[in-house]
Amino acid sequence: MRRHSAHLTHDAAVLPWLGANFWSRTGGPLMWRDYDPAVVREELAVLRAHGLNMTRSFFYWPDFHPEPHRIDEELCARFADFLDAHREAGMGTVPTFIVGHMSGENWDPAWRGGRDLYEDVWMVGRQAWFAGQMTRRFKDHPAVTGWLITNEMPGYGRIYQVDPPSGDVVTAWAQAMCNAVRAAGATQPVSLGDGAWGIEVTGRDNGFSLRETAEYVDFVGPHVYRSDTDRVRQHLRAAFECELAAVTGQPVVLEEFGLSTDTVSAESAGVYYRQTLHNSLLGGATGWMAWNNTDYDALWDRSPYDHHPFEMHFGITDSTGAPKEPLRELASFAAVLEAVDFARCRRADAGAAFVVPAFLERGYPYSRPADRPLIFTSLHQGYVAARAADLPAGLTREADGVAEDVDLYLLPATRQLTTRTRRTLQRRAEEGATVYLSFCSGEHPGTRGPWFDDLDGLFGVELQLTYGVAEPIEDDVLEMTFREDFGGIRAGETLRFPVAGNEDSRAYLPVVPRGARVVAVDAHGRPALLCHETGQGRTVLATYPLEHMAARTARVNPEQTHRLYAALAEVAGVARPVTVDSPFVGADVLVHADGRRFVWLVGQGDEPVTVRPVADGTLHDLDTGDPVTEVKLAAFGVRVLELR
């Protein structure tokens, strides 16, 4: 299947977008009151010298729109100089209109008066008027390379955890705002700035739907800050969210990511940037904007920094303008993008795909929103295991109909499927595909067990569950011993997996084979992995929730599900163009329009490692062109090679 890697189109001089969210160190969100043209030019010069080609900028709404029918022209003149400074530096910027939320605080124009930002018609009209007015003023400036409607509107328009707006209201608001920008004559790409925090990505319904707003926007912009209990999962979090955010097929720009250096060491900050940049590229992102350009030590007594002090130090430069480790990583990343001519690259096709259950994004009658976090975390952990197995895998969404051009379907700890998908998977197995599912009982007592029909027939077993009773896993570690060769796993080998979950999900599926053969057993001799040959293909059932248990375990990766995925790929005949004999190094491939192939080797070990990749060709150094057989990676290091 073709994996998503759509690129923006506009001004080739600033593509791909690689930049930073920008507030000057002179004022933070109040920079337009304290605007210093010389300091702004110094700040931009540092970013440009490190390979950045753009910024995301902000119309602080209370200042730029002080009265319902008036724009502050003095501030607009300052913004015009800001645009000129970008042009002088050879950079572009993406202005953001409705900036009432920023860094842990919300600010309203004085005249809002508590009116609802989505449903009050007059208030929506004032927002659209403001966006249109600002567009008319600046649309023809060559430094403007895109537009964003808001900054994280789900946290400003309403606190979505408490009182989320309805999806139809949000979509109508988005239509009005984007249409205002277009009607004012803008030709640059437009998006919402909502963070892609809606149901298709997170499983949480905040009113913003990527599917419903796709008609009005030109790209999707995830904002990724969530934390994890496992470092490898954390390193792949942004990549996985970018994969999910590609649901509409539009370009994905990692619009915000970063960290406060009050919370980590300088070295760890650099590692996080390196991993997030390269992994999100491999996850389909084609643009990046770090949060943010500078530190704000001099603003310690201003909001939001007086109550969110860690927000002072998200900068990729310090408060004197000196580069920090994140900016050095951005510079290295910029050099790689140039070396591979990234704007003309796409991801290599994949023969494997994770099936994303429709229950992540659709509110079927009497289904539980609380089931969605399990879907997200199991898929995320499966994605991590696939990376460790050097297995290129896309996502195929059940809500769109399961892709037909896949040889290996992966359903990690999947409890819920629609009847249509169940039948499609059976047909695809009969036609020659391999379908893998690991059983999961779910995390809630009201709906324990599989939620799709005839698991027995699909996998050639007879399940032995007692109604309403979870069969608890007694062991602290699952030992899966193979009775026969399976892919690269030899008969007699034992794989060990962490055991975790609550009283509902820490459960296995007792089965008796009825046509399937037992490939592996647990420590008690019970079937743990079964293979059912059907037609020209097969189905494979793990009777334990391998990915769910790993997802609920801290500091677990790399765990041994990657061995199982590699074996499944071999059994299914799925190509892995480059493999590395270490789960601490993941390999993936980009393909240039001229046919060249580039290999990314991304290390996940906290110690240096030397590997000898196996490829369907020869590997060569990007700079010298010399053949490479052995690769030395620093801790959490990245190396990019050409595959000929």
XYZ file of C-alpha atoms in Angstrom:
644
model
C 0.000 0.000 0.000
C 1.072 3.582 -0.561
C 2.035 5.137 2.754
C 1.046 8.750 3.294
C 3.682 11.421 2.587
C 1.875 14.350 0.932
C 3.848 17.581 0.505
C 2.605 21.147 0.657
C 2.731 23.249 -2.472
C 3.194 27.012 -2.498
C 6.538 28.848 -2.414
C 9.331 26.416 -3.241
C 11.860 28.760 -1.603
C 10.485 27.867 1.832
C 9.518 24.237 1.292
C 9.601 21.958 3.087
C 8.608 24.111 6.047
C 11.236 23.822 8.772
C 10.923 26.490 11.407
C 9.829 27.636 14.818
C 6.818 29.183 16.472
C 7.939 32.763 17.073
C 7.529 35.251 19.892
C 10.372 37.746 20.297
C 12.285 37.603 23.570
C 11.427 41.281 24.058
C 7.807 40.590 24.921
C 6.550 37.055 24.393
C 2.821 37.305 23.577
C 3.055 41.072 24.156
C 5.910 41.447 21.653
C 3.934 43.796 19.418
C 3.731 46.345 22.249
C 7.480 46.015 22.875
C 8.446 45.482 19.251
C 12.175 45.891 18.595
C 13.033 45.560 14.878
C 16.747 45.043 15.571
C 16.183 42.222 18.068
C 13.708 40.498 15.753
C 16.272 40.560 12.959
C 18.933 39.138 15.288
C 16.563 36.340 16.288
C 15.676 35.481 12.708
C 19.334 35.538 11.672
C 20.187 32.871 14.257
C 17.352 30.636 13.044
C 18.321 31.112 9.399
C 21.981 30.364 10.120
C 20.870 26.977 11.484
C 18.904 26.009 8.376
C 15.407 27.127 9.364
C 13.398 28.713 6.562
C 10.192 29.889 8.239
C 8.334 30.787 11.416
C 4.799 30.609 12.670
C 3.743 34.053 13.875
C 0.796 35.323 15.913
C -1.660 38.217 15.895
C -2.194 38.557 19.641
C -5.940 39.049 19.368
C -6.659 41.479 22.248
C -4.031 43.883 20.873
C -4.612 43.649 17.130
C -8.426 43.742 17.447
C -9.057 46.182 20.329
C -12.632 47.066 19.301
C -15.215 45.007 17.402
C -14.874 47.046 14.197
C -11.319 48.352 14.520
C -7.854 46.973 13.773
C -4.800 48.510 15.476
C -2.943 50.006 12.526
C 0.216 50.770 14.484
C 0.610 47.086 15.325
C -0.105 46.189 11.714
C 2.759 48.473 10.684
C 5.002 46.590 13.096
C 3.845 43.292 11.660
C 4.633 44.581 8.174
C 8.183 45.291 9.334
C 8.269 41.787 10.814
C 7.385 40.418 7.375
C 10.077 42.567 5.777
C 12.586 41.147 8.252
C 11.647 37.638 7.121
C 12.091 38.589 3.496
C 15.513 40.075 4.251
C 16.512 36.810 5.952
C 15.193 34.656 3.100
C 12.443 33.211 5.307
C 8.671 32.890 5.284
C 6.067 32.978 8.025
C 2.609 31.538 8.739
C 0.498 34.151 10.579
C -2.094 32.939 13.093
C -5.298 34.984 13.493
C -7.316 34.138 16.608
C -4.679 34.041 19.351
C -6.593 34.079 22.613
C -4.823 31.029 24.052
C -1.099 30.808 24.613
C 1.216 28.863 26.909
C -1.210 28.063 29.675
C -3.428 31.144 29.691
C -6.418 32.498 27.778
C -6.821 36.162 26.830
C -9.998 37.727 25.441
C -10.487 40.995 23.601
C -12.052 43.397 26.086
C -15.251 43.499 24.044
C -15.976 39.767 23.909
C -18.275 39.911 26.907
C -18.497 36.152 27.371
C -20.006 35.517 23.942
C -19.597 32.004 22.583
C -16.844 31.844 19.958
C -18.590 29.111 17.934
C -22.336 29.661 18.252
C -22.833 33.410 18.734
C -23.369 34.568 15.141
C -22.155 38.104 15.788
C -19.027 36.789 17.521
C -18.243 34.413 14.647
C -18.754 37.313 12.283
C -16.229 39.438 14.189
C -13.648 36.649 14.058
C -14.165 36.171 10.323
C -13.998 39.944 9.767
C -10.707 40.116 11.656
C -9.225 37.226 9.666
C -10.358 38.805 6.405
C -8.990 42.229 7.329
C -5.585 40.866 8.275
C -5.486 38.749 5.128
C -6.194 41.746 2.898
C -3.392 43.697 4.514
C -0.710 41.030 4.164
C -1.738 38.452 1.533
C 0.529 39.915 -1.133
C 3.633 40.096 1.003
C 6.140 37.513 -0.307
C 7.073 36.442 3.226
C 3.594 35.020 3.940
C 3.754 31.312 3.109
C 0.568 30.086 4.841
C -2.190 30.960 7.321
C -3.546 29.459 10.520
C -6.959 30.362 11.871
C -6.257 29.898 15.594
C -3.882 28.678 18.225
C -5.315 25.565 19.910
C -8.939 26.640 19.710
C -10.149 23.490 21.572
C -8.560 24.906 24.730
C -9.848 28.422 24.148
C -13.225 28.335 22.417
C -14.405 25.980 25.148
C -12.502 23.712 27.471
C -13.346 20.574 25.541
C -12.941 18.203 28.478
C -15.819 20.007 30.243
C -18.109 21.474 27.586
C -17.076 20.458 24.079
C -18.915 22.070 21.191
C -20.751 19.855 18.736
C -19.014 18.771 15.574
C -21.494 20.449 13.219
C -21.050 23.776 15.015
C -17.247 23.560 14.890
C -17.298 22.622 11.210
C -19.564 25.561 10.394
C -17.243 27.888 12.325
C -14.217 26.472 10.461
C -16.002 26.973 7.140
C -16.763 30.612 7.957
C -13.198 31.326 9.049
C -11.455 29.655 6.110
C -13.883 31.178 3.629
C -13.117 34.633 5.048
C -9.414 34.120 4.328
C -10.081 32.877 0.810
C -12.595 35.619 0.092
C -9.964 38.184 1.054
C -7.765 36.895 -1.759
C -5.310 34.577 -0.015
C -3.661 31.943 -2.201
C -1.397 30.407 0.452
C -2.198 27.126 2.297
C -4.664 27.496 5.191
C -5.324 25.316 8.236
C -7.046 25.617 11.611
C -4.263 25.495 14.232
C -6.446 23.258 16.401
C -3.647 20.769 17.127
C -5.349 17.778 15.448
C -6.625 16.767 18.871
C -9.937 15.473 17.565
C -11.492 12.071 17.524
C -9.736 10.588 14.458
C -6.337 10.997 16.123
C -6.895 10.820 19.873
C -10.259 9.095 20.167
C -11.507 12.100 22.191
C -14.399 14.062 20.719
C -13.652 17.781 21.082
C -15.888 18.860 18.199
C -13.019 19.142 15.713
C -13.101 16.445 13.054
C -10.339 16.180 10.475
C -12.748 14.475 8.111
C -15.443 17.139 8.429
C -13.123 20.149 8.117
C -10.965 18.701 5.310
C -13.025 20.529 2.676
C -11.869 23.884 4.050
C -8.186 23.357 4.913
C -5.052 22.560 2.935
C -3.013 20.719 5.569
C -3.305 19.151 9.022
C -1.148 20.344 11.919
C -0.660 18.077 14.963
C 0.539 19.637 18.228
C 2.250 16.853 20.174
C 3.228 17.205 23.827
C 1.813 14.148 25.607
C 4.122 12.073 27.760
C 4.639 8.339 28.207
C 6.189 5.825 30.598
C 8.479 4.343 27.951
C 11.220 6.253 26.152
C 10.857 4.523 22.788
C 7.088 5.032 22.754
C 7.746 8.681 23.609
C 10.221 8.991 20.728
C 7.599 7.576 18.340
C 4.572 9.424 19.732
C 4.672 12.320 17.264
C 5.275 9.941 14.361
C 2.272 7.829 15.307
C 0.021 10.868 15.705
C 1.162 12.093 12.289
C 0.195 8.701 10.837
C -3.286 8.999 12.349
C -3.609 12.664 11.329
C -3.182 11.677 7.673
C -6.733 10.312 7.650
C -7.825 12.775 4.930
C -4.752 12.310 2.737
C -3.725 15.960 3.156
C -0.177 17.104 3.989
C 0.732 16.703 7.650
C 2.822 19.450 9.260
C 4.097 18.871 12.795
C 2.909 22.327 13.749
C 4.010 22.258 17.371
C 6.373 20.023 19.297
C 9.081 20.627 21.833
C 9.931 20.690 25.518
C 10.983 22.963 28.306
C 14.621 22.628 29.250
C 13.478 23.185 32.831
C 12.235 19.591 32.680
C 15.148 17.732 31.048
C 18.904 17.910 30.611
C 20.385 19.668 27.592
C 21.462 16.295 26.198
C 17.978 14.810 26.615
C 16.437 17.830 24.922
C 18.655 17.234 21.898
C 17.786 13.535 21.817
C 14.065 14.264 21.923
C 14.317 16.726 19.030
C 16.451 14.348 16.958
C 14.090 11.458 17.508
C 10.918 13.471 16.959
C 12.173 15.070 13.748
C 13.439 11.917 12.058
C 10.697 9.593 13.286
C 7.909 11.995 12.314
C 9.477 12.301 8.848
C 9.278 8.517 8.614
C 5.707 8.790 9.931
C 4.588 10.982 7.043
C 5.191 14.540 8.285
C 6.433 16.893 5.565
C 6.840 20.065 7.635
C 8.001 20.975 11.144
C 7.609 23.950 13.495
C 9.345 23.731 16.870
C 7.872 25.278 19.986
C 9.474 27.743 20.168
C 12.199 30.139 19.036
C 13.567 31.568 22.292
C 13.592 31.615 26.087
C 12.001 34.465 28.079
C 14.030 34.932 31.272
C 13.420 38.682 31.341
C 9.639 38.136 31.318
C 9.468 36.126 34.543
C 7.015 38.563 36.171
C 4.527 38.562 33.243
C 1.751 36.133 32.502
C 1.819 33.351 31.523
C 5.391 32.933 32.786
C 4.732 34.060 36.358
C 2.419 31.078 36.925
C 3.779 28.696 34.235
C 7.500 29.308 34.818
C 8.614 26.291 32.778
C 7.063 27.995 29.738
C 9.979 30.445 29.819
C 12.374 27.774 28.586
C 10.821 26.028 25.595
C 13.192 27.977 23.371
C 15.550 26.517 20.802
C 17.732 29.528 21.667
C 18.325 30.921 25.136
C 17.272 34.405 26.214
C 20.496 35.893 24.805
C 19.875 34.330 21.386
C 22.508 31.592 21.743
C 21.566 28.208 20.218
C 20.491 25.336 22.479
C 20.731 21.640 21.655
C 17.304 21.550 19.967
C 18.417 24.174 17.431
C 21.610 22.234 16.720
C 19.465 19.161 16.026
C 17.233 21.201 13.731
C 20.332 22.346 11.844
C 21.499 18.755 11.382
C 18.016 17.767 10.249
C 17.943 20.636 7.745
C 21.192 19.359 6.254
C 19.691 15.882 5.806
C 16.563 17.286 4.142
C 18.767 19.125 1.668
C 21.038 16.150 1.049
C 18.152 13.861 0.044
C 16.142 16.588 -1.740
C 13.286 15.792 0.616
C 10.650 17.811 -1.245
C 10.816 15.206 -4.034
C 10.829 12.142 -1.750
C 8.021 9.876 -0.635
C 7.830 6.939 1.728
C 8.407 3.469 0.328
C 5.308 1.373 -0.230
C 4.400 -1.135 2.458
C 3.043 -4.666 2.276
C 1.778 -4.562 5.873
C -0.864 -2.406 7.539
C -2.333 -1.859 10.985
C -6.112 -1.960 10.954
C -7.513 1.068 12.817
C -10.898 0.043 14.241
C -13.765 2.362 13.379
C -14.585 2.438 17.087
C -11.678 4.864 17.597
C -13.522 7.606 15.728
C -17.181 6.638 15.513
C -19.720 6.733 18.289
C -21.678 3.604 17.548
C -24.821 3.196 19.673
C -23.974 2.017 23.173
C -20.291 1.701 22.432
C -18.057 3.141 25.122
C -15.868 6.226 24.574
C -13.711 4.745 27.337
C -12.707 1.930 24.940
C -10.899 4.371 22.673
C -7.755 4.854 24.768
C -7.134 1.093 24.575
C -7.381 1.210 20.782
C -4.933 4.123 20.617
C -2.371 2.677 23.028
C -2.419 -0.830 21.530
C -1.937 0.553 18.026
C 0.820 2.867 19.258
C 2.679 -0.015 20.901
C 2.222 -2.167 17.800
C 3.665 0.683 15.732
C 6.706 0.731 18.021
C 7.162 -3.029 17.596
C 6.927 -2.731 13.796
C 9.673 -0.096 13.813
C 11.886 -2.407 15.880
C 11.176 -5.187 13.354
C 12.180 -2.925 10.405
C 8.694 -3.624 9.057
C 7.264 -0.826 6.891
C 3.589 -0.690 7.817
C 0.836 1.739 6.914
C -2.511 2.366 8.565
C -5.765 1.232 7.004
C -8.927 2.589 8.581
C -11.904 0.341 9.042
C -14.161 3.405 8.682
C -12.950 3.808 5.078
C -13.011 0.143 4.173
C -9.958 -2.040 4.724
C -7.281 -1.647 2.049
C -7.119 -4.492 -0.452
C -3.442 -4.110 -1.468
C -1.990 -5.488 1.771
C -0.358 -8.878 2.367
C -0.185 -8.627 6.168
C -2.971 -7.177 8.320
C -2.027 -6.416 11.926
C -4.751 -6.103 14.571
C -2.914 -5.563 17.874
C -5.031 -6.293 20.967
C -8.162 -5.596 18.933
C -11.471 -6.256 20.652
C -13.950 -4.496 18.376
C -14.561 -4.920 14.643
C -17.600 -4.368 12.465
C -19.189 -7.327 10.721
C -18.173 -5.963 7.318
C -14.490 -5.879 8.289
C -14.660 -9.372 9.765
C -15.843 -10.695 6.420
C -13.338 -8.649 4.425
C -10.463 -10.036 6.463
C -11.683 -13.604 5.953
C -11.874 -13.015 2.200
C -8.429 -11.417 2.077
C -6.948 -14.396 3.948
C -8.549 -16.799 1.504
C -7.066 -14.726 -1.345
C -3.546 -15.066 0.056
C -3.079 -12.450 2.791
C -2.033 -13.071 6.390
C -4.322 -11.701 9.120
C -2.898 -11.410 12.647
C -4.923 -10.575 15.737
C -3.983 -10.647 19.396
C -6.919 -11.220 21.718
C -7.897 -8.523 24.202
C -10.736 -8.764 26.688
C -11.032 -4.994 27.132
C -10.594 -2.805 30.179
C -14.240 -2.614 31.303
C -16.341 -5.352 32.941
C -19.502 -4.430 31.049
C -18.133 -5.459 27.678
C -15.529 -8.146 28.270
C -14.494 -10.390 25.423
C -14.349 -10.054 21.634
C -16.894 -7.711 20.015
C -17.128 -9.291 16.564
C -18.783 -12.354 15.194
C -17.379 -15.839 14.733
C -13.849 -15.518 16.013
C -13.890 -19.312 15.951
C -14.452 -19.540 12.199
C -11.946 -16.843 11.336
C -9.123 -18.414 13.321
C -10.007 -22.132 13.257
C -10.560 -22.478 17.000
C -13.306 -23.027 19.536
C -13.116 -20.472 22.316
C -13.674 -21.748 25.863
C -14.698 -18.531 27.637
C -17.191 -18.482 30.487
C -19.766 -15.743 30.013
C -18.774 -12.492 31.681
C -15.681 -13.962 33.328
C -12.168 -12.892 32.374
C -9.632 -15.704 32.415
C -6.798 -14.183 34.471
C -3.157 -14.483 33.474
C -1.465 -16.072 36.457
C 2.146 -15.390 35.475
C 4.129 -12.188 35.797
C 5.891 -12.958 32.513
C 4.320 -14.715 29.533
C 6.563 -17.412 28.085
C 5.626 -18.321 24.524
C 7.501 -21.462 23.389
C 7.368 -22.374 19.711
C 6.549 -25.932 18.697
C 7.553 -25.366 15.074
C 9.536 -22.964 12.940
C 7.601 -19.774 12.324
C 9.260 -17.257 10.036
C 12.631 -16.528 11.584
C 11.678 -18.048 14.945
C 12.985 -21.570 15.387
C 11.157 -24.484 16.996
C 12.066 -24.640 20.688
C 12.664 -20.894 21.038
C 10.856 -19.074 23.836
C 9.755 -15.453 23.605
C 9.000 -13.617 26.837
C 6.477 -10.815 27.186
C 5.531 -8.514 30.064
C 2.185 -9.139 31.720
C 0.111 -6.094 32.654
C -3.416 -4.701 32.622
C -6.331 -4.341 34.989
C -8.620 -7.120 36.231
C -10.537 -7.043 32.948
C -7.700 -6.827 30.409
C -5.057 -8.974 32.146
C -6.715 -11.993 30.619
C -6.053 -14.622 27.969
C -8.330 -16.481 25.570
C -8.704 -20.217 26.247
C -9.217 -22.057 22.942
C -9.266 -25.530 21.457
C -7.912 -25.798 17.907
C -10.561 -26.685 15.308
C -8.566 -26.593 12.094
C -5.823 -24.286 13.311
C -2.472 -25.685 14.354
C -0.791 -24.653 17.581
C 2.417 -22.823 16.714
C 3.389 -21.848 20.258
C 2.246 -22.640 23.793
C 2.450 -20.801 27.097
C 4.219 -22.095 30.222
C 1.124 -24.164 31.060
C 0.997 -25.899 27.689
C -2.009 -23.894 26.501
C -2.213 -22.533 22.949
C -0.579 -19.102 22.808
C -0.196 -18.677 19.036
C -2.217 -20.495 16.402
C -2.092 -20.469 12.599
C -5.103 -21.340 10.466
C -4.457 -21.980 6.771
C -7.454 -20.878 4.757
C -7.592 -20.692 0.990
C -4.294 -19.298 -0.260
C -3.496 -17.425 2.960
C -3.827 -17.741 6.698
C -5.003 -16.197 9.938
C -2.807 -16.038 13.036
C -4.224 -15.684 16.552
C -2.315 -14.744 19.694
C -4.403 -15.695 22.712
C -2.751 -13.001 24.862
C -3.040 -9.179 24.497
C 0.656 -8.774 23.747
C 0.606 -5.139 22.610
C -1.846 -4.022 25.278
C 0.255 -5.564 28.032
C 3.379 -3.852 26.706
C 1.504 -0.552 26.371
C 0.620 -0.734 30.046
C 4.229 -1.440 31.075
C 6.817 1.225 31.824
C 10.282 1.165 30.226
C 9.476 -2.011 28.307
C 10.767 -1.390 24.776
C 12.165 -3.053 22.850
C 10.039 -6.017 23.924
C 9.783 -9.205 21.921
C 6.659 -8.516 19.876
C 9.078 -7.263 17.221
C 10.289 -10.871 16.796
C 6.733 -12.000 16.175
C 6.119 -9.179 13.664
C 9.302 -10.013 11.784
C 8.198 -13.652 11.643
C 4.745 -12.654 10.422
C 6.337 -10.579 7.666
C 8.381 -13.577 6.540
C 5.378 -15.914 6.622
C 3.292 -13.363 4.682
C 6.021 -12.715 2.128
C 6.200 -9.011 3.007
C 9.405 -7.320 1.892
C 11.599 -5.523 4.392
C 14.075 -3.604 2.181
C 16.567 -3.099 5.015
C 16.871 -5.082 8.220
C 19.140 -4.664 11.211
C 19.915 -7.438 13.662
C 19.136 -5.258 16.668
C 15.768 -4.124 18.023
C 17.546 -0.974 19.214
C 17.863 0.223 15.597
C 14.919 0.701 13.259
C 15.280 0.934 9.471
C 12.989 2.544 6.909
C 13.234 3.846 3.342
C 12.303 6.984 1.395
C 12.126 6.951 -2.406
C 13.140 9.961 -4.510
C 11.238 10.887 -7.660
C 14.323 10.007 -9.721
C 14.396 6.468 -8.300
C 17.082 6.906 -5.660
C 16.378 5.289 -2.283
C 17.469 6.595 1.090
C 17.702 4.498 4.247
C 17.112 5.895 7.725
C 18.699 4.011 10.627
C 17.286 5.329 13.906
C 18.830 4.141 17.153
C 16.827 3.640 20.332
C 19.601 2.488 22.663
C 21.185 4.598 25.377
C 24.594 3.130 24.482
C 26.516 3.340 21.178
C 25.887 0.407 18.857
C 27.512 -0.990 15.722
C 25.296 -2.805 13.223
C 25.670 -4.451 9.822
C 22.430 -3.775 7.920
C 21.156 -6.330 5.398
C 19.591 -4.661 2.353
C 18.232 -5.478 -1.102
C 21.166 -3.562 -2.551
C 24.318 -1.824 -1.346
C 24.434 1.031 1.152
C 26.500 4.144 0.441
C 27.568 7.201 2.414
C 25.596 10.310 1.398
C 28.627 12.609 1.370
C 31.374 10.441 -0.122
C 29.402 7.823 -2.016
C 31.605 5.135 -0.470
C 30.053 1.710 0.205
C 29.014 1.136 3.823
C 28.782 -2.301 5.408
C 29.086 -1.382 9.072
C 27.300 1.514 10.775
C 28.235 2.990 14.133
C 25.428 4.837 15.886
C 25.806 6.976 18.979
C 23.230 6.647 21.730
C 19.838 7.457 20.175
C 21.710 8.316 16.982
C 20.474 8.603 13.396
C 22.296 7.790 10.151
C 20.986 8.301 6.626
C 22.469 6.318 3.714
C 21.733 5.809 0.044
C 20.521 2.353 -1.029
C 21.638 1.441 -4.548
